[in-house]
Coordinates of C-alpha atoms and ligand atoms in Angstrom, one line a residue:
M1 CA 0.7 -19.0 -50.6
A2 CA 2.3 -20.4 -47.4
F3 CA 0.1 -20.6 -44.2
I4 CA 0.4 -17.3 -41.6
Q5 CA -1.3 -17.6 -38.5
D6 CA -3.9 -14.6 -37.7
P7 CA -2.6 -13.5 -34.1
P8 CA -4.6 -13.2 -31.1
R9 CA -6.2 -9.8 -30.4
L10 CA -7.9 -8.6 -27.5
S11 CA -11.3 -6.9 -27.4
N12 CA -12.7 -4.4 -25.0
Q13 CA -11.6 -5.7 -21.7
Y14 CA -14.5 -4.6 -19.9
D15 CA -17.3 -5.9 -22.5
D16 CA -15.0 -9.1 -23.0
D17 CA -16.0 -10.5 -19.6
P18 CA -19.4 -10.4 -18.3
L19 CA -18.1 -10.8 -14.6
L20 CA -16.8 -7.5 -13.4
A21 CA -20.3 -5.8 -14.7
D22 CA -22.3 -8.6 -13.2
H23 CA -20.5 -8.4 -9.9
L24 CA -20.9 -4.5 -9.6
A25 CA -24.4 -4.7 -10.8
R26 CA -25.0 -7.1 -7.8
I27 CA -22.9 -5.1 -5.0
A28 CA -23.4 -1.8 -6.3
P29 CA -26.0 -1.1 -8.7
E30 CA -26.2 2.5 -8.7
M31 CA -22.4 2.7 -9.2
A32 CA -22.3 -0.1 -11.5
Q33 CA -24.6 2.1 -14.0
A34 CA -22.7 5.3 -13.2
I35 CA -19.2 4.1 -14.1
A36 CA -20.0 1.7 -17.0
S37 CA -18.9 4.0 -19.4
E38 CA -15.7 4.9 -17.5
L39 CA -15.0 1.3 -17.0
R40 CA -15.5 0.5 -21.0
E41 CA -13.2 3.6 -21.8
L42 CA -10.8 2.0 -19.6
G43 CA -11.5 -1.4 -21.1
E44 CA -10.5 -0.2 -24.4
L45 CA -7.7 1.6 -23.2
A46 CA -6.1 -1.6 -21.9
A47 CA -6.9 -3.3 -24.9
G48 CA -5.9 -1.0 -27.3
E49 CA -3.2 1.8 -27.2
L50 CA -1.4 0.2 -23.8
Y51 CA -1.4 -3.2 -24.9
A52 CA 0.0 -2.2 -28.2
Q53 CA 2.7 -0.5 -26.4
S54 CA 3.6 -2.8 -24.1
L55 CA 4.1 -5.5 -27.1
A56 CA 6.3 -2.7 -28.8
E57 CA 8.4 -2.2 -25.4
R58 CA 8.8 -5.6 -24.9
E59 CA 12.7 -5.5 -24.7
L60 CA 12.9 -2.2 -22.7
E61 CA 14.2 -2.3 -19.2
P62 CA 14.8 0.2 -16.5
V63 CA 18.3 0.9 -16.4
L64 CA 20.5 2.0 -13.4
T65 CA 23.4 4.7 -14.1
Q66 CA 25.5 5.0 -10.8
W67 CA 28.0 7.8 -12.0
D68 CA 27.8 10.9 -14.2
P69 CA 30.7 11.5 -16.6
W70 CA 32.4 13.8 -14.1
G71 CA 32.6 11.2 -11.3
N72 CA 29.6 12.2 -9.5
R73 CA 27.5 9.5 -7.7
I74 CA 24.0 9.8 -9.1
D75 CA 22.4 6.3 -9.0
H76 CA 19.7 7.5 -11.8
I77 CA 17.4 4.7 -12.6
E78 CA 15.6 5.5 -16.1
V79 CA 11.9 3.8 -16.6
T80 CA 10.4 2.6 -19.5
P81 CA 8.3 5.0 -21.5
L82 CA 5.2 3.1 -20.9
W83 CA 6.2 3.2 -17.1
K84 CA 6.3 7.2 -17.4
R85 CA 2.9 6.8 -19.1
A86 CA 1.3 4.9 -16.7
A87 CA 2.4 7.1 -13.7
V88 CA 0.3 10.2 -15.6
I89 CA -2.7 7.6 -16.3
A90 CA -2.7 6.3 -12.7
A91 CA -3.0 10.0 -10.9
E92 CA -5.3 10.9 -13.5
R93 CA -7.5 7.9 -13.3
G94 CA -7.4 7.9 -9.4
L95 CA -5.8 4.4 -9.2
V96 CA -4.9 5.0 -5.9
A97 CA -7.1 8.3 -5.2
A98 CA -10.6 6.5 -6.0
G99 CA -10.1 4.3 -3.1
Y100 CA -10.1 7.4 -0.7
E101 CA -12.8 9.6 -2.4
P102 CA -16.0 10.0 -0.8
R103 CA -18.4 9.8 -3.9
W104 CA -19.1 5.9 -3.6
G105 CA -18.6 5.5 0.0
E106 CA -18.3 2.0 1.4
H107 CA -17.9 1.1 -2.7
A108 CA -15.2 3.9 -3.3
R109 CA -12.7 0.5 -2.9
T110 CA -14.8 -1.5 -5.6
H111 CA -14.6 1.4 -7.9
Q112 CA -10.9 1.9 -7.5
F113 CA -10.3 -1.9 -8.0
A114 CA -12.6 -2.2 -11.0
M115 CA -10.4 0.0 -12.8
V116 CA -7.2 -1.6 -11.3
H117 CA -8.1 -5.0 -12.5
L118 CA -9.0 -3.8 -16.3
L119 CA -5.8 -1.8 -16.6
S120 CA -3.0 -3.4 -14.7
P121 CA -2.2 -6.4 -17.2
S122 CA -1.4 -3.5 -19.7
L123 CA 0.7 -1.5 -17.0
D124 CA 3.6 -3.6 -17.3
F125 CA 3.3 -4.0 -13.4
Y126 CA 3.2 -0.3 -12.8
S127 CA 0.4 -1.9 -10.3
C128 CA 3.8 -2.3 -7.7
P129 CA 4.6 1.0 -7.3
L130 CA 0.9 1.7 -6.9
A131 CA 0.1 -1.1 -4.4
M132 CA 2.7 0.3 -2.3
T133 CA 1.7 3.9 -2.5
D134 CA -2.0 2.9 -1.6
G135 CA -0.5 0.7 1.3
A136 CA 1.7 3.5 2.4
A137 CA -1.3 6.0 2.5
R138 CA -3.8 3.7 4.6
T139 CA -0.5 3.2 7.1
L140 CA 0.1 6.7 7.5
L141 CA -3.6 7.3 7.8
D142 CA -4.0 4.5 10.4
S143 CA -0.6 5.8 12.3
E144 CA -3.1 8.8 13.4
D145 CA 0.5 10.7 13.5
P146 CA 0.0 14.4 12.7
V147 CA 3.2 14.6 10.8
V148 CA 1.7 12.5 7.9
A149 CA -1.3 14.7 6.3
P150 CA 1.0 16.5 3.7
Y151 CA 2.3 12.9 2.7
V152 CA -1.0 11.2 2.6
A153 CA -2.5 14.3 0.1
R154 CA 0.5 13.5 -2.4
L155 CA -0.2 9.5 -2.6
T156 CA -4.0 10.4 -3.1
S157 CA -3.7 12.8 -5.6
R158 CA -5.1 12.9 -9.1
D159 CA -2.5 15.6 -10.3
P160 CA 0.1 14.2 -11.9
A161 CA 2.5 16.9 -11.2
R162 CA 1.8 16.5 -7.4
M163 CA 1.3 12.7 -7.1
W164 CA 4.2 10.9 -5.4
T165 CA 4.6 7.0 -4.9
S166 CA 5.8 5.4 -2.1
G167 CA 8.0 2.2 -1.6
Q168 CA 8.2 -0.5 0.7
W169 CA 11.2 -1.2 2.3
M170 CA 11.3 -4.0 4.5
T171 CA 13.5 -6.9 3.2
E172 CA 16.9 -7.5 4.3
R173 CA 19.5 -9.9 3.8
T174 CA 18.5 -11.5 6.9
G175 CA 15.3 -12.3 5.4
G176 CA 12.0 -11.4 3.6
S177 CA 9.8 -13.2 5.8
D178 CA 11.2 -12.8 9.3
V179 CA 11.3 -9.0 9.2
S180 CA 12.4 -9.2 13.0
Q181 CA 15.6 -9.9 12.2
T182 CA 16.0 -6.1 10.5
E183 CA 19.4 -5.0 10.8
T184 CA 19.1 -1.3 9.9
V185 CA 19.6 1.2 12.8
A186 CA 18.0 4.4 13.5
R187 CA 20.3 7.2 15.1
Q188 CA 18.7 10.2 16.3
A189 CA 20.6 13.7 16.6
D190 CA 20.5 16.0 19.2
D191 CA 17.9 18.3 17.3
G192 CA 15.4 15.2 17.4
T193 CA 16.4 14.1 13.5
W194 CA 16.7 10.7 12.6
K195 CA 19.0 9.0 10.3
L196 CA 18.9 5.5 8.9
F197 CA 22.0 3.2 8.3
G198 CA 21.8 -0.2 6.5
T199 CA 20.8 -2.1 3.5
K200 CA 17.7 -3.1 2.2
W201 CA 17.9 -6.0 0.0
F202 CA 14.8 -5.7 -2.2
T203 CA 13.1 -2.6 -2.8
S204 CA 10.7 -2.8 -5.5
A205 CA 10.0 0.3 -7.7
T206 CA 13.0 2.5 -6.1
T207 CA 12.2 5.5 -8.2
A208 CA 9.6 6.5 -5.6
E209 CA 9.4 9.7 -4.2
M210 CA 9.1 8.3 -0.6
A211 CA 9.3 5.0 1.0
L212 CA 8.2 3.5 4.4
T213 CA 10.6 1.6 6.2
L214 CA 11.4 -0.3 9.6
A215 CA 14.6 0.4 11.4
R216 CA 15.6 -0.2 15.1
P217 CA 16.4 3.0 17.2
V218 CA 19.3 2.5 19.0
G219 CA 19.0 1.3 22.5
N220 CA 15.4 -0.5 21.2
A221 CA 15.1 -3.9 22.4
A222 CA 15.8 -7.0 19.8
G223 CA 12.9 -9.0 17.7
S224 CA 10.0 -6.8 16.0
R225 CA 8.7 -4.9 19.0
G226 CA 12.1 -3.1 19.3
L227 CA 11.5 -2.0 15.2
A228 CA 9.7 1.5 14.8
L229 CA 8.3 3.0 11.6
F230 CA 10.2 5.4 9.6
L231 CA 9.1 7.7 6.6
V232 CA 12.2 8.5 4.1
E233 CA 11.9 11.2 1.4
T234 CA 14.4 9.8 -1.1
R235 CA 15.4 13.1 -2.9
D236 CA 16.2 16.4 -1.9
A237 CA 14.9 19.6 -3.7
A238 CA 17.4 19.1 -6.3
G239 CA 16.3 15.4 -7.1
K240 CA 19.4 14.2 -5.7
L241 CA 18.9 11.0 -3.5
C242 CA 19.6 11.6 0.2
G243 CA 21.9 9.1 2.1
I244 CA 21.0 6.6 -0.1
E245 CA 23.1 4.7 -2.6
V246 CA 21.2 2.2 -5.5
N247 CA 24.0 -0.7 -5.5
R248 CA 22.2 -3.2 -8.2
L249 CA 18.9 -3.6 -9.9
K250 CA 18.1 -7.1 -9.4
D251 CA 18.0 -9.4 -12.4
K252 CA 14.6 -11.3 -11.9
L253 CA 12.5 -14.1 -13.7
G254 CA 9.8 -11.4 -14.4
T255 CA 8.5 -8.4 -13.5
R256 CA 11.4 -6.8 -15.2
K257 CA 10.0 -3.6 -15.9
V258 CA 10.1 -2.9 -12.1
P259 CA 13.1 -1.5 -10.9
T260 CA 13.7 -3.7 -7.7
A261 CA 17.4 -2.7 -6.1
E262 CA 19.6 -3.3 -3.4
L263 CA 19.8 -0.1 -1.5
T264 CA 22.6 1.2 1.1
L265 CA 21.2 3.8 3.8
A266 CA 24.1 5.7 4.6
G267 CA 22.4 8.3 7.1
A268 CA 19.3 8.5 4.9
P269 CA 17.3 11.2 6.6
A270 CA 13.7 9.7 8.0
I271 CA 10.6 10.6 9.9
Q272 CA 9.6 8.5 12.5
V273 CA 5.7 7.6 12.5
G274 CA 3.9 6.4 15.8
T275 CA 5.3 5.4 18.8
G276 CA 8.8 4.3 17.9
A277 CA 8.4 0.8 18.7
D278 CA 5.9 -1.9 17.1
G279 CA 7.0 -1.0 13.8
V280 CA 5.8 -4.7 12.5
K281 CA 2.6 -4.1 13.6
A282 CA 2.6 -0.3 12.9
I283 CA 3.2 -1.4 9.0
T284 CA 0.7 -4.2 8.9
P285 CA -2.2 -1.8 7.1
M286 CA 0.4 -1.5 4.3
L287 CA 0.4 -5.7 4.2
T288 CA -3.5 -5.9 4.0
I289 CA -3.8 -3.4 0.9
T290 CA -0.6 -4.9 -0.9
R291 CA -2.2 -8.2 -0.2
T292 CA -5.5 -7.0 -1.6
W293 CA -3.6 -5.5 -4.5
N294 CA -1.7 -8.9 -5.1
S295 CA -5.2 -10.9 -5.2
V296 CA -6.7 -8.3 -7.9
G297 CA -3.6 -8.4 -9.9
A298 CA -3.7 -12.4 -9.8
V299 CA -7.3 -12.4 -10.9
S300 CA -6.5 -9.6 -13.7
A301 CA -3.3 -11.9 -15.2
M302 CA -5.7 -14.8 -15.2
R303 CA -8.2 -12.6 -17.3
R304 CA -5.3 -11.3 -19.8
G305 CA -4.2 -14.9 -20.5
L306 CA -8.0 -16.3 -20.8
A307 CA -8.6 -13.4 -23.1
I308 CA -5.9 -14.2 -25.4
A309 CA -6.2 -17.8 -25.1
R310 CA -10.1 -17.5 -26.1
D311 CA -9.5 -15.3 -28.9
Y312 CA -6.8 -17.2 -30.4
S313 CA -9.1 -20.3 -30.2
K314 CA -11.3 -18.4 -32.5
R315 CA -8.4 -18.0 -35.1
R316 CA -6.5 -21.1 -35.0
K317 CA -7.4 -24.2 -36.8
A318 CA -6.0 -27.7 -36.2
F319 CA -7.0 -31.3 -37.5
G320 CA -9.6 -29.3 -39.6
Q321 CA -11.3 -27.1 -36.8
L322 CA -10.9 -24.1 -34.9
L323 CA -9.8 -24.6 -31.9
A324 CA -13.1 -23.1 -30.4
D325 CA -15.1 -26.0 -31.9
K326 CA -12.9 -28.8 -30.4
P327 CA -14.3 -30.3 -27.2
L328 CA -11.2 -31.0 -25.5
H329 CA -10.1 -27.5 -25.8
T330 CA -13.1 -25.8 -24.9
D331 CA -13.2 -28.3 -21.8
T332 CA -9.7 -27.0 -20.6
L333 CA -10.7 -23.2 -21.2
A334 CA -14.0 -23.7 -19.2
T335 CA -12.1 -25.2 -16.1
L336 CA -9.8 -22.0 -16.7
E337 CA -12.9 -20.2 -16.9
A338 CA -14.1 -21.2 -13.4
E339 CA -11.3 -20.8 -11.9
Y340 CA -11.1 -17.6 -12.9
A341 CA -14.6 -16.5 -11.7
G342 CA -14.0 -18.5 -8.4
A343 CA -10.7 -16.4 -7.6
F344 CA -12.2 -13.1 -8.9
L345 CA -15.4 -13.4 -6.7
L346 CA -13.0 -14.0 -3.7
A347 CA -10.6 -11.0 -4.3
F348 CA -13.4 -8.8 -4.7
R349 CA -15.3 -9.8 -1.5
L350 CA -12.1 -8.8 0.0
V351 CA -12.3 -5.4 -1.6
E352 CA -15.6 -5.0 -0.5
L353 CA -14.5 -5.5 3.0
V354 CA -11.6 -3.3 2.7
G355 CA -14.0 -0.6 1.6
R356 CA -16.6 -1.1 4.4
R357 CA -13.4 -1.1 6.9
D358 CA -12.2 2.0 5.5
H359 CA -15.8 3.8 5.4
G360 CA -16.3 2.5 9.1
S361 CA -19.2 0.6 7.7
G362 CA -18.2 -2.4 8.4
T363 CA -19.2 -4.8 11.3
D364 CA -17.0 -6.6 13.9
Q365 CA -17.6 -9.6 12.4
E366 CA -16.5 -8.2 9.0
E367 CA -13.1 -6.8 10.7
R368 CA -12.3 -10.7 11.9
L369 CA -13.2 -11.7 8.5
L370 CA -11.2 -9.4 6.6
R371 CA -8.3 -10.3 8.8
A372 CA -8.5 -13.9 7.8
L373 CA -9.4 -13.3 4.2
T374 CA -6.6 -11.3 3.5
P375 CA -4.0 -13.8 3.4
I376 CA -6.3 -16.7 2.3
A377 CA -7.4 -14.3 -0.8
K378 CA -3.8 -13.6 -1.7
L379 CA -2.1 -17.0 -1.3
T380 CA -5.3 -18.8 -3.1
T381 CA -5.5 -16.3 -6.0
A382 CA -1.7 -16.1 -6.5
K383 CA -1.6 -20.2 -6.6
Q384 CA -4.4 -20.2 -9.4
A385 CA -2.9 -17.4 -11.4
V386 CA 0.5 -19.3 -11.7
A387 CA -1.7 -22.4 -12.8
V388 CA -4.3 -20.7 -15.0
V389 CA -1.7 -18.3 -16.9
Q390 CA 0.4 -21.4 -17.5
E391 CA -2.6 -23.2 -19.2
T392 CA -3.4 -20.4 -21.1
G393 CA -0.1 -20.0 -22.6
E394 CA -0.3 -24.1 -23.5
C395 CA -3.5 -23.3 -25.1
L396 CA -1.4 -21.3 -27.9
G397 CA 1.1 -24.1 -28.2
G398 CA 4.3 -23.0 -29.2
A399 CA 3.4 -19.8 -29.9
G400 CA 2.9 -19.6 -26.3
Y401 CA 6.4 -20.0 -25.6
V402 CA 7.9 -17.7 -28.0
E403 CA 9.0 -14.4 -26.3
D404 CA 7.8 -11.9 -28.9
T405 CA 4.3 -13.1 -28.9
G406 CA 4.1 -11.4 -25.4
V407 CA 2.4 -14.5 -23.9
P408 CA 5.5 -16.1 -21.8
R409 CA 6.0 -12.7 -20.1
I410 CA 2.7 -12.9 -18.4
L411 CA 3.7 -16.3 -17.0
A412 CA 6.9 -15.0 -15.9
D413 CA 5.3 -12.2 -14.2
A414 CA 2.7 -14.2 -12.7
H415 CA 5.3 -16.4 -10.8
V416 CA 5.9 -12.9 -8.3
L417 CA 2.5 -13.1 -7.3
P418 CA 2.9 -16.1 -4.6
I419 CA 6.3 -14.5 -3.5
W420 CA 6.1 -11.2 -2.6
E421 CA 3.9 -9.6 -0.1
G422 CA 4.6 -13.2 1.7
T423 CA 5.1 -16.3 0.3
T424 CA 2.2 -19.2 0.4
N425 CA 3.5 -20.9 3.6
V426 CA 4.0 -17.5 5.5
L427 CA 0.6 -16.3 4.4
S428 CA -0.7 -20.0 5.4
L429 CA 0.8 -19.2 9.0
D430 CA -0.5 -15.8 8.8
T431 CA -4.0 -17.4 8.2
L432 CA -3.1 -19.7 11.7
R433 CA -2.0 -16.0 13.2
A434 CA -5.8 -14.9 12.1
L435 CA -7.9 -17.6 13.1
G436 CA -6.2 -17.6 16.5
K437 CA -7.9 -14.4 17.4
G438 CA -11.1 -14.7 18.9
G439 CA -14.2 -15.2 16.6
A440 CA -12.4 -15.4 13.4
V441 CA -13.1 -19.0 12.7
E442 CA -16.7 -18.6 13.4
A443 CA -16.5 -15.5 11.1
L444 CA -15.1 -17.5 8.2
A445 CA -17.7 -20.4 8.8
A446 CA -20.6 -18.0 8.6
E447 CA -19.5 -16.4 5.7
V448 CA -19.4 -19.8 3.7
E449 CA -22.9 -20.4 4.9
A450 CA -24.3 -17.0 4.2
H451 CA -23.3 -17.2 0.4
C452 CA -24.5 -21.1 0.4
R453 CA -27.4 -20.5 1.8
R454 CA -28.7 -17.5 -1.0
A455 CA -28.0 -20.3 -3.6
T456 CA -31.8 -22.1 -3.8
D457 CA -31.7 -23.5 -7.3
P458 CA -31.5 -26.9 -7.6
Q459 CA -28.8 -26.8 -10.2
L460 CA -26.5 -25.4 -7.6
A461 CA -27.5 -28.0 -4.9
R462 CA -24.2 -30.0 -5.6
P463 CA -21.9 -27.2 -5.6
V464 CA -23.2 -25.7 -2.2
A465 CA -22.7 -29.2 -0.6
V466 CA -19.5 -29.3 -1.8
A467 CA -18.6 -26.0 -0.5
R468 CA -20.2 -26.9 3.0
A469 CA -18.3 -30.1 3.2
A470 CA -14.8 -28.8 2.4
R471 CA -15.8 -26.1 5.1
D472 CA -16.8 -28.4 7.7
H473 CA -14.1 -30.8 7.1
A474 CA -11.5 -27.6 7.7
L475 CA -13.3 -26.9 10.8
A476 CA -13.1 -30.4 12.2
W477 CA -9.4 -30.9 11.3
A478 CA -8.2 -27.5 12.9
A479 CA -10.0 -28.3 16.0
A480 CA -8.5 -31.5 16.3
A481 CA -4.8 -30.0 15.4
M482 CA -5.3 -27.4 17.9
S483 CA -3.7 -29.2 20.6
E484 CA -0.9 -30.5 18.2
P485 CA 1.2 -27.0 17.2
A486 CA 3.5 -29.1 14.6
E487 CA 0.7 -30.7 13.1
L488 CA -1.4 -27.8 12.9
E489 CA 1.7 -25.5 11.3
A490 CA 2.5 -29.0 9.1
G491 CA -1.2 -28.6 7.8
A492 CA -1.6 -24.7 7.5
R493 CA -1.6 -24.4 3.7
R494 CA -3.8 -27.0 3.2
L495 CA -5.9 -25.6 5.8
A496 CA -5.9 -22.0 4.3
L497 CA -6.5 -23.3 0.7
T498 CA -9.4 -25.3 1.4
F499 CA -11.2 -22.3 3.0
G500 CA -10.0 -20.2 0.2
R501 CA -11.4 -22.8 -2.3
A502 CA -14.6 -23.1 -0.1
L503 CA -14.9 -19.6 -0.2
E504 CA -14.6 -19.1 -3.8
L505 CA -17.4 -22.1 -4.2
A506 CA -19.7 -20.5 -2.1
Y507 CA -19.2 -16.9 -3.7
L508 CA -19.7 -18.5 -6.9
C509 CA -23.2 -20.4 -5.7
A510 CA -24.6 -17.0 -4.4
H511 CA -23.7 -14.9 -7.3
A512 CA -25.0 -17.4 -9.7
Q513 CA -28.1 -17.3 -7.8
W514 CA -28.2 -13.6 -8.5
C515 CA -27.6 -14.0 -12.2
L516 CA -30.2 -16.4 -12.4
D517 CA -32.9 -13.9 -10.4
H518 CA -31.5 -11.0 -12.8
D519 CA -31.6 -12.3 -16.1
R520 CA -28.2 -12.4 -16.0
G521 CA -28.0 -15.8 -17.9
P522 CA -26.8 -19.5 -16.4
R523 CA -22.9 -18.7 -17.3
A524 CA -22.2 -18.2 -13.4
A525 CA -24.3 -21.4 -12.3
A526 CA -22.4 -23.7 -14.8
A527 CA -18.9 -21.7 -13.6
A528 CA -20.3 -23.2 -10.0
R529 CA -20.7 -26.4 -11.1
R530 CA -17.5 -26.7 -12.8
F531 CA -15.7 -25.5 -9.8
A532 CA -17.4 -27.6 -7.6
C533 CA -15.7 -30.5 -9.8
S534 CA -12.2 -29.6 -9.0
A535 CA -10.5 -30.3 -5.6
V536 CA -11.8 -27.9 -3.0
D537 CA -11.3 -29.8 0.0
L538 CA -7.4 -30.3 0.5
I539 CA -7.5 -31.5 4.1
D540 CA -5.3 -34.7 4.7
D541 CA -5.9 -36.1 7.6
R542 CA -3.1 -38.3 7.5
A543 CA -0.3 -36.2 6.5
I544 CA 2.1 -36.4 9.5
G545 CA 2.6 -39.9 9.3
D546 CA 3.2 -39.4 5.4
T547 CA 5.5 -36.2 5.8
Q548 CA 7.8 -38.5 7.9
L549 CA 7.8 -41.4 5.7
L550 CA 9.2 -39.2 2.9
T551 CA 11.4 -37.1 4.6
R552 CA 13.1 -39.1 7.1
Ligands
MFK601 C1 0.0 -6.9 -7.9 C2 0.7 -5.9 -7.2 C3 0.9 -6.6 -6.0 C4 1.7 -5.9 -5.0 C5 3.0 -5.6 -5.1 C6 3.9 -5.3 -4.0 C7 5.3 -5.2 -4.0 C8 6.2 -5.2 -3.0 C9 7.3 -5.9 -2.4 C10 7.8 -6.1 -1.4 O1 7.6 -5.4 -0.6 S1 7.6 -7.8 -0.9 C11 8.0 -7.9 0.8 C12 6.7 -8.1 1.5 N1 7.1 -8.4 2.9 C13 5.9 -9.2 3.6 O2 4.9 -9.4 3.0 C14 6.6 -9.8 4.9 C15 6.5 -11.1 5.0 N2 6.3 -11.5 6.7 C16 5.3 -11.7 7.2 O3 4.0 -11.5 6.7 C17 5.3 -12.1 8.7 O4 4.3 -12.9 8.9 C18 5.6 -10.8 9.4 C19 7.0 -10.0 9.2 C20 4.1 -10.1 9.5 C21 6.1 -11.5 10.9 O5 6.4 -10.2 11.8 P1 6.5 -10.8 13.4 O6 7.1 -9.8 14.0 O7 7.6 -11.8 13.7 O8 5.1 -11.2 13.7 P2 4.4 -11.2 15.2 O9 5.2 -10.8 16.4 O10 3.6 -12.3 14.9 O11 3.1 -10.1 15.0 C22 3.5 -8.3 15.4 C23 2.1 -8.0 15.3 O12 1.4 -7.8 14.2 C24 1.1 -8.7 16.4 O13 0.5 -8.0 16.7 P3 -0.3 -8.2 18.2 O14 1.0 -7.9 19.3 O15 -1.1 -7.1 18.5 O16 -0.9 -9.5 18.5 C25 0.6 -9.4 15.2 O17 -0.8 -9.8 15.5 C26 0.6 -8.4 13.8 N3 0.3 -8.7 12.5 C27 1.3 -9.7 12.2 N4 0.8 -9.9 10.9 C28 -0.5 -9.3 10.5 C29 -0.7 -8.1 11.9 N5 -1.7 -7.8 11.8 C30 -2.5 -7.8 11.1 N6 -2.6 -8.0 9.7 C31 -1.4 -8.8 9.4 N7 -1.0 -9.5 8.3

């Protein structure tokens, strides 16, 4: 009989990877114990029903119908069945709400993102509207505008019938990075109400019930200071879009289940939130939250790729042996596991800091750290995700290149992670912006040190030394480049990635020590040692001269 390859299968995604459980036990032992059965249930759902549905619906995509048969403009977007199911699961499981609930105090965000980590790779990027919904809730709360209370209640509800999602409409034809060029205009009527006029060029998850957006009130100054923050309710009570036309759904490389649209705002009624100016600053809480979701999404994508590649290695034979018994194959997998572990600890440290800030227990130093860690974690983990997911696909050979295995879609989707919510370069510049604030550099340096210090076992000595050396090189380079703005800007990506990788290694060392001390085995120490063999210090002191030689 002809040979038929046994396909890879997923096992319970909570039990499959000890890192999540170990991390929870380290930072919040009481919560870890209390939520273990919930997480195990979600791990089963993600590996079973939802994964199967996602594969079965592989070819389904959202459909925009602009006109009804009688000539009415309707702009209806029909999303996929899994997206409809995801909306119910997200509400009932509290994928946004859990971050705002008091039960776990400063660990509420860790609880929330542990669930997101397990579920999101099986939800066809429903994490996109959830990220923006979460970001909108935080932005509205931070605005302290009394008008927002009913909206926050909707966004953070656990009732599927009440929960709303929110969009984040910032990108215009003038630019997704340079938001200050926004052309949308806000006009105020005599009765004080506002209407928006303009074009939004990338609006993700356009099916949301509301959106936060930026517009320039007539008479306001140019630039980002003249922009104001607005809340748009997208539909009226009858479900008809209010002054909004959906021109087209984008034909994207990945995230194809996400209905990303080009919109015309043709007098969309809007509520002004906050002061009526400084809109970019007013929407920055959204950026912090969605960049946190992006970091966790990157880590979850790596986990999914690894789960498939690992399982496949136990089913696939080549040259007379299982791949799992082949030294080069397992060496490749080990390196990917170390990358994933570093990225996980960086993303979940960011989550921890967000939780402490939201709860009011964060220190001033942690506030500065959070500001710098947000772009660093986003840009570092996103690049790792693309690289790791590419390799995990390659672990399946040609099968990983064939669409109906579902594997290529993970890579296509991962490619969005370094782009949306700020490209790698824009976030590198944001890292400089953050480090320019007093005390931020010291907070980052101290963070690496505090975690290195915890690692006292001799087998962690080299990883600790590598993390410290990378940090010190980055600090010395930044101090020298400070007086040369062009040099500083040119090296911003290397600086941010070096901090990102040094932090990951320091977190790996501290986590490994805890695992050794608490009978959790030597796996994490192995990850730290393997990570220390990768490129951690990316600083290039001769970069400027070489750039000129290469591009002149
Ligand atoms: C897995 C799920 C993943 C999540 C899915 C989400 C899907 C969403 C799809 C999208 O919508 S993608 C579009 C997202 N767009 C962006 O991320 C915008 C990228 N561009 C930037 O981030 C630019 O850096 C920025 C627009 C913020 C630059 O704007 P400005 O106005 O030129 O910046 P400026 O003047 O330096 O800063 C204005 C104020 O904001 C300053 O405050 P101060 O006046 O008090 O100094 C800044 O310090 C502050 N600020 C800027 N960026 C900040 C910030 N504060 C905190 N955090 C930041 N990141």
